[in-house]
PDB file of C-alpha atoms and ligand atoms in Angstrom:
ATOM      1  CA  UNK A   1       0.000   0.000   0.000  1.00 37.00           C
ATOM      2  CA  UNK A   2       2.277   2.768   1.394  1.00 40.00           C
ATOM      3  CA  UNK A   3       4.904   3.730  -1.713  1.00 39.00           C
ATOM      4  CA  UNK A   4       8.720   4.133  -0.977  1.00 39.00           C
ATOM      5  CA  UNK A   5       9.932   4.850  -4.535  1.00 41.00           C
ATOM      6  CA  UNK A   6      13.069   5.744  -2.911  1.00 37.00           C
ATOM      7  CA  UNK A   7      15.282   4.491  -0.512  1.00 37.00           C
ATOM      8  CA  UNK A   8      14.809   6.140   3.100  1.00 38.00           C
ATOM      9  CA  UNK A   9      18.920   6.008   3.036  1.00 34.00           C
ATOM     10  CA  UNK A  10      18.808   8.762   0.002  1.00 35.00           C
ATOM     11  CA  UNK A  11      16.071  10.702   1.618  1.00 38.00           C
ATOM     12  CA  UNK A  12      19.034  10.622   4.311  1.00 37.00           C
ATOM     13  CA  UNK A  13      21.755  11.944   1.937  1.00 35.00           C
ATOM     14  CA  UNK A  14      19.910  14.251   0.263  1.00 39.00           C
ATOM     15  CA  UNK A  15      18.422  16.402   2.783  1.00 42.00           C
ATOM     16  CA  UNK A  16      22.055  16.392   4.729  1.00 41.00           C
ATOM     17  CA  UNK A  17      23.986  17.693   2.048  1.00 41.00           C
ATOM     18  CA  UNK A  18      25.038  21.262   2.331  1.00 45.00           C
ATOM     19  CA  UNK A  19      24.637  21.238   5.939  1.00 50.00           C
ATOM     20  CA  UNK A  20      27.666  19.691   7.289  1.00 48.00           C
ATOM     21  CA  UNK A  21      29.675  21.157   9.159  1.00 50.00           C
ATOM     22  CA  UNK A  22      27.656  23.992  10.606  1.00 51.00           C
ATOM     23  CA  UNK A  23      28.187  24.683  14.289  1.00 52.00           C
ATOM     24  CA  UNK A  24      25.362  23.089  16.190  1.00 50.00           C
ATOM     25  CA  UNK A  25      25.435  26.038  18.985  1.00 53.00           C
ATOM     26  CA  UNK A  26      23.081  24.523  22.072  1.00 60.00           C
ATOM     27  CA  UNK A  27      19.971  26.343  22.794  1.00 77.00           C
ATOM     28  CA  UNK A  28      17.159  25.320  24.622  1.00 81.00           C
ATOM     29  CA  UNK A  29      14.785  26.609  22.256  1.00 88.00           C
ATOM     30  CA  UNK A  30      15.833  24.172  19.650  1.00 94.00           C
ATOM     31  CA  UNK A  31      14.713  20.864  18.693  1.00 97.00           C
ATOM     32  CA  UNK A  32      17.136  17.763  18.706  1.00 96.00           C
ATOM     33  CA  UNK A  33      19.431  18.386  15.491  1.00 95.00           C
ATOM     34  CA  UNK A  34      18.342  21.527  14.877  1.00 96.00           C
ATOM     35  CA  UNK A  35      20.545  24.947  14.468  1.00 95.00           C
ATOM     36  CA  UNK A  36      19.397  28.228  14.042  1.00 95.00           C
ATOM     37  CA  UNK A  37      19.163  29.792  10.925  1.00 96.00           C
ATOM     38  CA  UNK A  38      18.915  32.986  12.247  1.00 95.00           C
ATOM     39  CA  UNK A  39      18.012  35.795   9.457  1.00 94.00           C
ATOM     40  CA  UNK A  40      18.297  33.204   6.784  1.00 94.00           C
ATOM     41  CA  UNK A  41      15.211  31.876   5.361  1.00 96.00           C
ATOM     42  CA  UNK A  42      15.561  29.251   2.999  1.00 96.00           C
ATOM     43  CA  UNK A  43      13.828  28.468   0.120  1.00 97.00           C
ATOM     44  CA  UNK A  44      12.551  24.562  -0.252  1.00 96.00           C
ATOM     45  CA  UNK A  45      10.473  24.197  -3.032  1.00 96.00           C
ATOM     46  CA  UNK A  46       9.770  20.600  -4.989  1.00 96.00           C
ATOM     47  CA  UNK A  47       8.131  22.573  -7.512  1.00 96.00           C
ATOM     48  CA  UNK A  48       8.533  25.730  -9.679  1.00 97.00           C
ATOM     49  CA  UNK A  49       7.440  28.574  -8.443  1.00 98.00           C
ATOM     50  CA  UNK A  50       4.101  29.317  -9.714  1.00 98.00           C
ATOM     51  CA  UNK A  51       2.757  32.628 -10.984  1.00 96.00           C
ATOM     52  CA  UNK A  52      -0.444  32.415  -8.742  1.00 98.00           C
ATOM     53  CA  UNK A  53      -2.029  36.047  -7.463  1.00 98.00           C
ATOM     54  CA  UNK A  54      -5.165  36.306  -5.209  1.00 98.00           C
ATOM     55  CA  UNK A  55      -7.543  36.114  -8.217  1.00 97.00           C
ATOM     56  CA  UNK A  56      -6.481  33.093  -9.199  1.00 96.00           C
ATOM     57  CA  UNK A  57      -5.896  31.547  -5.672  1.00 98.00           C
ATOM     58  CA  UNK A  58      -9.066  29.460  -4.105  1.00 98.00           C
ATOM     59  CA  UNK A  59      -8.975  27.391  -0.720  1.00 98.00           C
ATOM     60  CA  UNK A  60     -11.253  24.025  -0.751  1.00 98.00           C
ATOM     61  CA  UNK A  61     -11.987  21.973   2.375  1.00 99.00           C
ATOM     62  CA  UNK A  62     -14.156  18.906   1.420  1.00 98.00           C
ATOM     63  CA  UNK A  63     -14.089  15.021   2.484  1.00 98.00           C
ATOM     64  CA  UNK A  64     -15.348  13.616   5.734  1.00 98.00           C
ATOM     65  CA  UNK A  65     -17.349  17.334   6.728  1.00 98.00           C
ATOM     66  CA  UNK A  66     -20.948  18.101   6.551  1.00 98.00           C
ATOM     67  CA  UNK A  67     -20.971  21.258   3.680  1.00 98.00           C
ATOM     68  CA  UNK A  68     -17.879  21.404   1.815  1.00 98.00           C
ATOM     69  CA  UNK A  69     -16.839  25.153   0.907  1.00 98.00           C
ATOM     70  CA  UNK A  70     -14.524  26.861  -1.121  1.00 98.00           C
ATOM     71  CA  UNK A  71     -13.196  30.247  -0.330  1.00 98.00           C
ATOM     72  CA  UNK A  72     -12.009  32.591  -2.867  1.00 98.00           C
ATOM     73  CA  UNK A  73      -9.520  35.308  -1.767  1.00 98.00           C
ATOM     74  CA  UNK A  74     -11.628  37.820  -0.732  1.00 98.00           C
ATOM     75  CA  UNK A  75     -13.529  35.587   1.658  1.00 98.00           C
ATOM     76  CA  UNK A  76     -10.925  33.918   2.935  1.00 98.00           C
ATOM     77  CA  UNK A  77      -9.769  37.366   3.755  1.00 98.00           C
ATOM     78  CA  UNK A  78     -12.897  38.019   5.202  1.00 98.00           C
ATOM     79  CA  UNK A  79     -12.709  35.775   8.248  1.00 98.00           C
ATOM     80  CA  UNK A  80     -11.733  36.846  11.861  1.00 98.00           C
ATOM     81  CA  UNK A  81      -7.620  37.482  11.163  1.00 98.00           C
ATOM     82  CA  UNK A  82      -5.285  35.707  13.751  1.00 98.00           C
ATOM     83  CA  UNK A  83      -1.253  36.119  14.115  1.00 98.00           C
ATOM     84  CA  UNK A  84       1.287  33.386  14.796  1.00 98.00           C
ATOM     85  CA  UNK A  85       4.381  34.700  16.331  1.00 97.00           C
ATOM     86  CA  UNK A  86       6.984  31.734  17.340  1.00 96.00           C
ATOM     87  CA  UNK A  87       9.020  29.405  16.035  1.00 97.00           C
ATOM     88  CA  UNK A  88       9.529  27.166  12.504  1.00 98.00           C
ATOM     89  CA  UNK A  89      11.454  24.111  11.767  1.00 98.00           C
ATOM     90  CA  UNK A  90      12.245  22.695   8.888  1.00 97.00           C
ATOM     91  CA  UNK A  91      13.773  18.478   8.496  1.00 97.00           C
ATOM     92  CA  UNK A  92      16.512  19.556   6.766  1.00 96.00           C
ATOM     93  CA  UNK A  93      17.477  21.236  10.040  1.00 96.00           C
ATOM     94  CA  UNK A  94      17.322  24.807  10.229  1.00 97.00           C
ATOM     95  CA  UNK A  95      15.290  26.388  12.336  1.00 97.00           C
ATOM     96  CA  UNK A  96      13.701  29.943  12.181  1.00 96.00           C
ATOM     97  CA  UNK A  97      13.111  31.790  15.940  1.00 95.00           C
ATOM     98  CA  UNK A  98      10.223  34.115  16.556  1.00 95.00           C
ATOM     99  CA  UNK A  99       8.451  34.839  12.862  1.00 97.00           C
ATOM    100  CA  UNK A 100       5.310  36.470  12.446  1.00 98.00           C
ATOM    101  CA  UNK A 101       2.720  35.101   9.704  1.00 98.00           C
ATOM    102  CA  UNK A 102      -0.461  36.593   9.686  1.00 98.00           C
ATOM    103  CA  UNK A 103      -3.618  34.894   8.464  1.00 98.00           C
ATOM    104  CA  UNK A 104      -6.573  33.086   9.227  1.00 98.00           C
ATOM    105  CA  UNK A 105      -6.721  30.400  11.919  1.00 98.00           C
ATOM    106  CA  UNK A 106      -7.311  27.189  10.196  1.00 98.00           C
ATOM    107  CA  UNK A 107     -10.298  26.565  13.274  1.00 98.00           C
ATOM    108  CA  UNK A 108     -12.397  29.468  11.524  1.00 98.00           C
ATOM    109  CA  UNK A 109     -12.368  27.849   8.266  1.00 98.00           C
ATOM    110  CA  UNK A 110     -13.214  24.276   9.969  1.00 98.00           C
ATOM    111  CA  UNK A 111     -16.037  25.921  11.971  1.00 98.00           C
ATOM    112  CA  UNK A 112     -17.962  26.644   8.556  1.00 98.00           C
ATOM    113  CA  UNK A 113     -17.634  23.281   7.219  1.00 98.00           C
ATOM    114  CA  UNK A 114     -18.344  20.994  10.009  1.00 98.00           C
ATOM    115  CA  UNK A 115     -16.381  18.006  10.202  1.00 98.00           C
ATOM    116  CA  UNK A 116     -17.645  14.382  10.687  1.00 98.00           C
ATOM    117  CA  UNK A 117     -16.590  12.588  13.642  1.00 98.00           C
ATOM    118  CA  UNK A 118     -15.273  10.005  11.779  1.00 98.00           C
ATOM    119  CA  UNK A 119     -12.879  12.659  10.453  1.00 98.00           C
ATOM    120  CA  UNK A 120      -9.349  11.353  11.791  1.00 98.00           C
ATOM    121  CA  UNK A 121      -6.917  12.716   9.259  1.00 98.00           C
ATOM    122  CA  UNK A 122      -6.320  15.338   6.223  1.00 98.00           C
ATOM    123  CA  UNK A 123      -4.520  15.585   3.281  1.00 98.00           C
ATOM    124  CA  UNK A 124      -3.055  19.267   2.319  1.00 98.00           C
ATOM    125  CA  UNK A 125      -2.865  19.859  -1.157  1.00 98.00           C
ATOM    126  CA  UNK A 126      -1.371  22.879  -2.877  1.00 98.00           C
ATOM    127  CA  UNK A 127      -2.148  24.603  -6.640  1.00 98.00           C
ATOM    128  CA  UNK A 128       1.114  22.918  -8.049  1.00 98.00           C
ATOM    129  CA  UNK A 129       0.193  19.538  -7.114  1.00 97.00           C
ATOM    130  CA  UNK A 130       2.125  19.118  -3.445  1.00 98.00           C
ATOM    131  CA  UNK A 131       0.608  16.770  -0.940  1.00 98.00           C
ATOM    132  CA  UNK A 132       0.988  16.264   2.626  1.00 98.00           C
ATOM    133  CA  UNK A 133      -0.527  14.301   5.184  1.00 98.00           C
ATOM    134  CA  UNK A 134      -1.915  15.279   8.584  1.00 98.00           C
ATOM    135  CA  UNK A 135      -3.835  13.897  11.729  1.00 98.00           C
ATOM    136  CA  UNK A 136      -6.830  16.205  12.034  1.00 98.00           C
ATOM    137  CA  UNK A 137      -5.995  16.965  15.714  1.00 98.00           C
ATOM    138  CA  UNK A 138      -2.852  18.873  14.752  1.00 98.00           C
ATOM    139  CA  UNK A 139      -4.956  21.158  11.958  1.00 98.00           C
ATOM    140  CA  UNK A 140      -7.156  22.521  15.187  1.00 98.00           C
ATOM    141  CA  UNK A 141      -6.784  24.008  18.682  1.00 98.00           C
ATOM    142  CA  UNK A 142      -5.408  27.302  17.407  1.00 98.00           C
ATOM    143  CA  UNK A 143      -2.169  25.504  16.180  1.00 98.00           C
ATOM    144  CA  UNK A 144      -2.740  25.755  12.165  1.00 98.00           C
ATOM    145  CA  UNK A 145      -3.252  28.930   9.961  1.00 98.00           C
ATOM    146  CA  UNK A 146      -4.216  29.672   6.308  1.00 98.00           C
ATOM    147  CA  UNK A 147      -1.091  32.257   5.893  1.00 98.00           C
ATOM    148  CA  UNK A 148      -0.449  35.124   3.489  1.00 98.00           C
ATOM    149  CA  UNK A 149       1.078  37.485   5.542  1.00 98.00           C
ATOM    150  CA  UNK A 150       5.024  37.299   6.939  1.00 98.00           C
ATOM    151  CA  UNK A 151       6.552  40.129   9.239  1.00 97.00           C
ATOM    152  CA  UNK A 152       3.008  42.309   8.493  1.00 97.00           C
ATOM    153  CA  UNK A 153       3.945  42.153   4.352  1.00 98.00           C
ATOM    154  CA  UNK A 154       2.465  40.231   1.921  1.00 98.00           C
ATOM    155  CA  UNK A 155       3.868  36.327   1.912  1.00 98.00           C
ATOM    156  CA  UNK A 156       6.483  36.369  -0.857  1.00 98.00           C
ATOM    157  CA  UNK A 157       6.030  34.096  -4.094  1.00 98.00           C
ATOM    158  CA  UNK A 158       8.550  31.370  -3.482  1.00 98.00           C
ATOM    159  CA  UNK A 159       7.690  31.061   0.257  1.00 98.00           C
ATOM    160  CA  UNK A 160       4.086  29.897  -0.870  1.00 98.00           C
ATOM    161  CA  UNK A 161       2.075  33.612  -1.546  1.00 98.00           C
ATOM    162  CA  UNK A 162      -0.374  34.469  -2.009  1.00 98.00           C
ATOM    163  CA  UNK A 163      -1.708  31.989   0.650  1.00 98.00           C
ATOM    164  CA  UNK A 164       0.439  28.755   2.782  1.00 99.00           C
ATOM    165  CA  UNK A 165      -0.934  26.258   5.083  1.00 99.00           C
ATOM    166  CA  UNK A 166       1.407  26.847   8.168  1.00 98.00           C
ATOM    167  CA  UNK A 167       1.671  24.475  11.270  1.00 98.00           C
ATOM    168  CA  UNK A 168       4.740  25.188  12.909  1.00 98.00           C
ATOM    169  CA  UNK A 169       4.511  23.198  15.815  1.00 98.00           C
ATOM    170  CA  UNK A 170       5.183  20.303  13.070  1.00 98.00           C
ATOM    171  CA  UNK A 171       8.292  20.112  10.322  1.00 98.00           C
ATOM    172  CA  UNK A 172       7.885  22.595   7.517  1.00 98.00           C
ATOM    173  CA  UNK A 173       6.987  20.355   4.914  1.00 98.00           C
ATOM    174  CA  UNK A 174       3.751  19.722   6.394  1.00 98.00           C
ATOM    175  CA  UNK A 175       3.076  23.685   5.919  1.00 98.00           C
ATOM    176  CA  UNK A 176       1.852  23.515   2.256  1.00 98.00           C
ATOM    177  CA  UNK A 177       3.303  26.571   0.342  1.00 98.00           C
ATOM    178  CA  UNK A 178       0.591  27.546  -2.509  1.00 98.00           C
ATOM    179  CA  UNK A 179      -2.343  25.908  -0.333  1.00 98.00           C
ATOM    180  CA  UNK A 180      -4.874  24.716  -2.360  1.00 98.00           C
ATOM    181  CA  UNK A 181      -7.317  22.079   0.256  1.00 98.00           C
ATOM    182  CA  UNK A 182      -7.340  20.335   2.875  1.00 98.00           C
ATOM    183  CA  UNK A 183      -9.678  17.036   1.919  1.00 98.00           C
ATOM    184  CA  UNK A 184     -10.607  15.318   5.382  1.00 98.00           C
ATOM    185  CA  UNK A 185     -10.359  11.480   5.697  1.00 98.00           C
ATOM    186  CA  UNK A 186     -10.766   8.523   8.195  1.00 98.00           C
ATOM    187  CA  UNK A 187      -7.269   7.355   7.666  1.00 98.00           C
ATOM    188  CA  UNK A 188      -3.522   8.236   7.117  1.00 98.00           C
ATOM    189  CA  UNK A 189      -2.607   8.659   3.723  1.00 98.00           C
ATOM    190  CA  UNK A 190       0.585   9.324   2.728  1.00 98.00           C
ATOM    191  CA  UNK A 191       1.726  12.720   0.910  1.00 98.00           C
ATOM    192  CA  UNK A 192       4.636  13.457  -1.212  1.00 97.00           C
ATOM    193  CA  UNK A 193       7.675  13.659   1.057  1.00 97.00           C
ATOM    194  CA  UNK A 194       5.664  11.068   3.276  1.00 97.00           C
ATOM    195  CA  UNK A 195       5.770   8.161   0.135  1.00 97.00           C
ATOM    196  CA  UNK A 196       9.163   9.249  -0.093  1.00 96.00           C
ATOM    197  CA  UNK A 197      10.523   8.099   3.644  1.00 97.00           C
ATOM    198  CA  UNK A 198       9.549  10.986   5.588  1.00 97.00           C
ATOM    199  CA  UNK A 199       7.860  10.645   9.007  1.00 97.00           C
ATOM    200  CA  UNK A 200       4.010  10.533   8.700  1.00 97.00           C
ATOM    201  CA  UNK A 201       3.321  12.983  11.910  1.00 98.00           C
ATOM    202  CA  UNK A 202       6.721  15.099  11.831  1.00 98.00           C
ATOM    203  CA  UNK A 203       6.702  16.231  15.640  1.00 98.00           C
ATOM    204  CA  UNK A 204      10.038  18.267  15.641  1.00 98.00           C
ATOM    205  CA  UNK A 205      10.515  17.676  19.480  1.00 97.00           C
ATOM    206  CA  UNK A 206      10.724  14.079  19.283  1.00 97.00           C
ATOM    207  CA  UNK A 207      12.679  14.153  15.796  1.00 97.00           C
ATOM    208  CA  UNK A 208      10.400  12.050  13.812  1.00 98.00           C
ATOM    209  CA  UNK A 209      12.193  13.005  10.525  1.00 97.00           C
ATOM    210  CA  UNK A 210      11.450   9.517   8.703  1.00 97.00           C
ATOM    211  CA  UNK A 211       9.190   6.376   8.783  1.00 95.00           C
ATOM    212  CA  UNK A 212      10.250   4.633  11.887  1.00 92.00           C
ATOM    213  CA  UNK A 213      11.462   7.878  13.459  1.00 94.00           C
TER     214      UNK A 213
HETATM  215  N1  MTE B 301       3.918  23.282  -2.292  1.00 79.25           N
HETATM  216  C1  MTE B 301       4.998  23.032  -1.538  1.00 79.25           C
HETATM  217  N2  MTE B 301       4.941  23.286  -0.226  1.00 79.25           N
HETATM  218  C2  MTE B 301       6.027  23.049   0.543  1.00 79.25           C
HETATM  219  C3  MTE B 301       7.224  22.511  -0.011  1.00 79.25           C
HETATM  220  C4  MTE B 301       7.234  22.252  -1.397  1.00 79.25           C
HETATM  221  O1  MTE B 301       8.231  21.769  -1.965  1.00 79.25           O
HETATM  222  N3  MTE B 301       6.111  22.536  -2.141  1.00 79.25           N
HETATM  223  N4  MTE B 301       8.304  22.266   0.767  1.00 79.25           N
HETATM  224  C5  MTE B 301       8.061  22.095   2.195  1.00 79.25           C
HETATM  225  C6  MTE B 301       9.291  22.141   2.937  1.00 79.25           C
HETATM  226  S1  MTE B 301      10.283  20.775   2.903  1.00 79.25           S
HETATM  227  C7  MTE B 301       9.602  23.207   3.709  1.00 79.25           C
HETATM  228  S2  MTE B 301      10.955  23.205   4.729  1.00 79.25           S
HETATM  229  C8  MTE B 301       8.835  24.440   3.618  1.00 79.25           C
HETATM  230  C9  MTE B 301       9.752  25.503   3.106  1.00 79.25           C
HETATM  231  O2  MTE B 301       9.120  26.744   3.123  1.00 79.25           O
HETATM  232  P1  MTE B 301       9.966  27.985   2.675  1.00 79.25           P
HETATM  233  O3  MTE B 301      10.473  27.704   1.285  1.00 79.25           O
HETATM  234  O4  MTE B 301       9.045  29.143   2.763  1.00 79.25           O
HETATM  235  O5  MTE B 301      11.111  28.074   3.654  1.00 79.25           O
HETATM  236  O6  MTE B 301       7.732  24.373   2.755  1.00 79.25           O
HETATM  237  C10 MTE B 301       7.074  23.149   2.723  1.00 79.25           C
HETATM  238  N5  MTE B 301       5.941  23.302   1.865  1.00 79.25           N
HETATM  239 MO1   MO B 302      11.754  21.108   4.727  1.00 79.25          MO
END
């Protein structure tokens, strides 16, 4: 069922590379393997960038909920706005201290569409075509936005504008740059990085960078 079309040992070497060698200064506000990036923000992108603006960008949550609903960018917009200021890390170990993404709160979006109980799990899915898997339980509580807005200007192009799923108290692969939907299931299904060795929650605190993390 679950694809590995590659080797969890390249997933390994790949995401490594480049990184060696850093100085891995200790600080408790770090998770295990992480450094900090400081003003650095890099770029990680499977895709092309795609030429997307608000008027082209819609937001879809359907699946396991009682009235599926898409948003255009104006309504989206619309909704009570909510702030995240804190911390982002990404499996490839940098780590980003104390951004600010403003946006929507992805509990205002799930409050219109009602999910079913049976509702355990979501897949992300962004306008290019990236996937990425979810337990429900991590998209609510005030701990997942619908993002478009970084350090009070609009989100930039390559790091997912006009609009990014963000969940930062997960890796940053599970934030969906380009956010498309978020389709609601009653399993685990596995998303891009996820069929490709990645870990299926990605908990940052208790390093679950691959399957069997
Ligand atoms: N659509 C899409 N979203 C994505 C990715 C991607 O390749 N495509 N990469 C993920 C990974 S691995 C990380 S670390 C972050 C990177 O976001 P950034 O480029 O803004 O730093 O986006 C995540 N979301
Ligand atoms: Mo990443």
């Amino acid at each position: 069922m679950r694809k590995q079309s590659l080797p969890s040992r390249w997933a390994r070497m790949n995401v490594t590379r480049g990184f060696a060698g850093r100085p891995r200064v200790h600080n408790p506000g770090l998770p295990p393997g992480q450094y900090d990036a400081g003003d650095d923000w890099p770029v990680l992108s499977a895709e092309v960038t795609p030429d997307l603006t608000p008027a082209d960008w819609a937001f879809r949550i359907d699946g396991l909920v009682a009235e599926p609903r898409t948003w255009d960018w104006d309504g989206a917009r619309a909704l009570p706005g909510s702030v995240y200021e804190g911390d982002i890390h990404c499996v490839t170990s940098w780590s980003k201290f104390g951004v600010r993404f403003g946006g929507v709160s992805l509990d205002a979006f799930l409050e219109v569409v009602r999910p079913e109980a049976s509702a355990t799990h979501a897949v992300a899915y962004s306008h290019t075509g990236y996937t990425t898997n979810l337990p429900l339980g991590d998209l609510t509580g005030g701990r997942a936005w619908i993002a478009w807005e970084y350090d009070g200007k609009p989100l930039a192009a390559e790091h997912g504008g006009p609009a990014r799923l963000l969940v930062p108290h997960l890796y940053f692969w599970k934030s969906a740059k380009w956010i498309a939907g978020i389709h609601l299931l009653d399993h685990d299904e596995p998303g891009f990085w996820e069929q490709n060795g990645y870990h299926s929650r990605g908990n940052p605190w208790e390093e679950q960078r691959y399957s069997g993390d």
